[in-house]
Short mmCIF file of C-alpha atoms in Angstrom, two decimals:
data_model
loop_
_atom_site.label_atom_id
_atom_site.label_comp_id
_atom_site.label_asym_id
_atom_site.label_seq_id
_atom_site.Cartn_x
_atom_site.Cartn_y
_atom_site.Cartn_z
CA MET A 1 11.16 123.39 -40.27
CA GLY A 2 13.39 120.35 -39.94
CA THR A 3 13.14 117.09 -40.13
CA ARG A 4 12.06 116.50 -36.95
CA GLN A 5 9.22 119.16 -36.54
CA ILE A 6 7.91 117.68 -39.67
CA ARG A 7 7.48 114.26 -37.94
CA ILE A 8 5.93 115.73 -35.14
CA VAL A 9 3.52 117.76 -37.09
CA ALA A 10 3.01 114.62 -39.22
CA VAL A 11 1.95 111.92 -36.05
CA ALA A 12 0.18 114.90 -34.73
CA ILE A 13 -2.34 115.00 -38.04
CA VAL A 14 -2.62 111.37 -38.14
CA PHE A 15 -3.53 111.33 -34.30
CA THR A 16 -6.16 114.04 -34.74
CA THR A 17 -7.55 112.11 -37.63
CA PHE A 18 -7.87 109.03 -35.76
CA ALA A 19 -9.08 110.39 -32.62
CA SER A 20 -12.06 112.19 -34.98
CA ALA A 21 -12.76 109.04 -36.59
CA CYS A 22 -13.31 107.31 -33.17
CA ASN A 23 -16.16 109.69 -32.21
CA TYR A 24 -17.92 109.35 -36.18
CA SER A 25 -21.15 107.97 -36.25
CA HIS A 26 -23.76 107.94 -38.90
CA VAL A 27 -27.29 108.03 -38.14
CA GLY A 28 -29.40 106.32 -41.08
CA PRO A 29 -33.02 107.85 -42.03
CA ALA A 30 -35.21 107.41 -39.47
CA ALA A 31 -39.00 105.40 -40.35
CA ALA A 32 -41.43 106.91 -38.52
CA THR A 33 -44.66 105.55 -37.94
CA PHE A 34 -48.31 105.94 -36.05
CA SER A 35 -50.85 104.46 -34.66
CA ARG A 36 -54.02 104.37 -32.69
CA PRO A 37 -54.66 101.64 -30.33
CA VAL A 38 -58.31 103.06 -29.57
CA PRO A 39 -59.37 104.43 -33.00
CA PRO A 40 -61.13 107.77 -32.32
CA SER A 41 -65.30 106.94 -32.69
CA LEU A 42 -67.19 108.20 -35.56
CA GLY A 43 -68.56 112.16 -34.66
CA ALA A 44 -66.53 112.44 -31.68
CA GLY A 45 -64.77 115.51 -32.85
CA SER A 46 -61.78 117.07 -35.04
CA LEU A 47 -58.51 114.17 -35.22
CA GLU A 48 -56.20 116.85 -33.02
CA ALA A 49 -59.23 117.01 -30.68
CA GLN A 50 -59.44 112.95 -29.65
CA THR A 51 -58.27 112.01 -26.38
CA SER A 52 -57.10 108.19 -27.26
CA PRO A 53 -53.39 108.42 -27.34
CA LEU A 54 -51.09 108.53 -30.75
CA LEU A 55 -48.49 105.89 -30.32
CA LEU A 56 -45.54 107.61 -32.76
CA ARG A 57 -42.49 105.16 -33.38
CA ILE A 58 -39.19 106.27 -34.80
CA SER A 59 -36.46 103.78 -35.66
CA ARG A 60 -32.98 104.30 -36.97
CA HIS A 61 -30.13 102.38 -37.63
CA LEU A 62 -26.75 103.91 -36.38
CA ASP A 63 -23.31 103.12 -37.61
CA THR A 64 -20.59 104.16 -35.40
CA VAL A 65 -16.78 103.97 -35.49
CA LEU A 66 -15.23 102.30 -32.70
CA ARG A 67 -17.76 104.13 -30.55
CA GLY A 68 -19.91 102.04 -27.98
CA PRO A 69 -19.91 98.40 -27.48
CA ASP A 70 -20.82 97.80 -30.62
CA ASN A 71 -20.07 99.28 -34.49
CA GLU A 72 -23.95 99.57 -35.08
CA GLU A 73 -27.04 99.32 -33.49
CA ASP A 74 -30.93 100.02 -33.97
CA GLN A 75 -32.43 102.53 -32.04
CA VAL A 76 -36.76 102.56 -31.21
CA LEU A 77 -38.16 105.62 -29.57
CA VAL A 78 -41.86 104.80 -29.14
CA LEU A 79 -43.76 108.28 -27.79
CA ALA A 80 -47.80 107.84 -26.39
CA VAL A 81 -49.08 111.67 -26.78
CA ARG A 82 -52.58 112.21 -25.16
CA ASP A 83 -54.77 114.87 -24.64
CA PHE A 84 -52.94 117.50 -27.36
CA ARG A 85 -53.85 120.33 -29.02
CA LEU A 86 -52.13 121.44 -32.24
CA ASN A 87 -49.38 123.81 -31.80
CA GLN A 88 -49.29 123.29 -28.08
CA ARG A 89 -45.67 122.57 -26.55
CA LEU A 90 -45.78 119.17 -24.61
CA ALA A 91 -42.99 118.63 -22.35
CA ILE A 92 -41.63 114.95 -22.23
CA PRO A 93 -41.93 113.06 -20.33
CA SER A 94 -45.52 114.56 -18.81
CA GLU A 95 -48.92 113.61 -18.23
CA ASN A 96 -49.45 114.08 -21.77
CA VAL A 97 -46.35 112.00 -23.17
CA THR A 98 -44.38 109.18 -21.93
CA ALA A 99 -41.49 107.57 -23.97
CA ASP A 100 -39.61 104.46 -24.48
CA PHE A 101 -36.37 104.20 -25.67
CA THR A 102 -34.65 100.89 -26.62
CA ALA A 103 -31.32 100.39 -28.34
CA THR A 104 -30.61 97.06 -29.78
CA ARG A 105 -26.78 95.96 -30.66
CA PHE A 106 -24.76 92.58 -31.62
CA GLY A 107 -23.82 93.04 -27.52
CA PRO A 108 -25.55 94.40 -24.57
CA ILE A 109 -29.20 96.50 -25.17
CA SER A 110 -29.43 100.33 -23.76
CA LYS A 111 -32.59 101.32 -22.47
CA GLY A 112 -33.95 104.46 -21.80
CA GLN A 113 -33.40 105.71 -18.36
CA GLY A 114 -33.87 109.95 -18.57
CA TYR A 115 -36.04 111.70 -21.05
CA ALA A 116 -35.50 115.99 -21.33
CA GLY A 117 -36.98 117.86 -24.16
CA TYR A 118 -40.58 118.63 -25.91
CA LEU A 119 -42.68 118.05 -28.93
CA VAL A 120 -45.24 120.16 -30.68
CA VAL A 121 -47.79 118.35 -32.91
CA LYS A 122 -48.19 120.64 -36.14
CA LYS A 123 -50.73 118.60 -37.92
CA VAL A 124 -52.93 115.57 -38.19
CA THR A 125 -54.78 113.83 -40.80
CA PRO A 126 -56.32 110.12 -40.80
CA ASN A 127 -53.08 108.98 -42.53
CA ARG A 128 -50.40 111.01 -41.38
CA VAL A 129 -49.24 113.40 -38.22
CA GLU A 130 -46.75 115.75 -38.42
CA ILE A 131 -44.47 116.94 -35.28
CA SER A 132 -41.72 119.21 -34.27
CA LEU A 133 -39.43 116.90 -31.81
CA HIS A 134 -36.45 117.90 -29.17
CA LEU A 135 -35.67 115.29 -27.10
CA ASP A 136 -32.78 113.94 -25.41
CA VAL A 137 -32.79 110.16 -24.10
CA SER A 138 -30.08 109.33 -21.61
CA ALA A 139 -30.04 105.34 -21.78
CA SER A 140 -27.65 102.66 -20.36
CA THR A 141 -27.48 98.73 -19.88
CA ALA A 142 -28.99 96.93 -17.48
CA SER A 143 -25.42 96.60 -15.67
CA GLY A 144 -25.14 99.90 -15.84
CA SER A 145 -21.34 99.22 -17.70
CA TYR A 146 -22.50 101.34 -20.71
CA THR A 147 -24.13 104.87 -21.17
CA GLN A 148 -25.34 106.80 -24.29
CA THR A 149 -27.10 109.94 -25.23
CA ALA A 150 -29.42 109.86 -28.07
CA LYS A 151 -30.62 113.19 -29.60
CA TYR A 152 -33.69 113.64 -31.69
CA ARG A 153 -34.09 117.10 -33.07
CA GLY A 154 -36.31 118.41 -35.99
CA ASN A 155 -39.45 117.75 -37.65
CA VAL A 156 -40.80 114.27 -38.21
CA VAL A 157 -43.53 112.83 -40.21
CA PHE A 158 -45.32 109.74 -39.32
CA ILE A 159 -47.31 107.40 -41.85
CA LEU A 160 -50.27 105.19 -40.52
CA ARG A 161 -48.70 101.86 -39.89
CA ASN A 162 -51.02 99.01 -41.22
CA GLU A 163 -51.77 96.84 -38.39
CA GLU A 164 -51.73 93.67 -40.44
CA ALA A 165 -48.28 94.42 -41.35
CA PRO A 166 -45.51 93.28 -38.86
CA ALA A 167 -43.87 96.34 -37.14
CA PRO A 168 -40.96 98.05 -38.54
#
């Protein structure tokens, strides 16, 4: 291999490394809490059979390298789940599940425009809700100048949020 070929290979390696770094992102651990705006009444049946909605909130921090209008953002996804049964697959969005997504950065804020996926409520206790979540969120800024897709995959455990404490 000649000197010229070595330079071409070296430039290709540097370019490939830089290009992959531009698409690198790190999602921090999610904070998942839940609340019930209308607590279930005593004697109204099992927790999973209650009709009062569960408000599930997932907050996560995302660090990116040269991707998007800013290099980091905070994402908040709120799911309102109504009339569910354990291990029932619920489409998002549907009559049973509505979603709200916001991504806050130093620059423009993105709001969720489209949601595609599902969730399955696995377990409900007075202080904990466990779900399986598979959701893609399409979001954009108000001007439409920046669009993004946020993905939520896997099992999530929500801890009861203390209503006296400020929201995370």
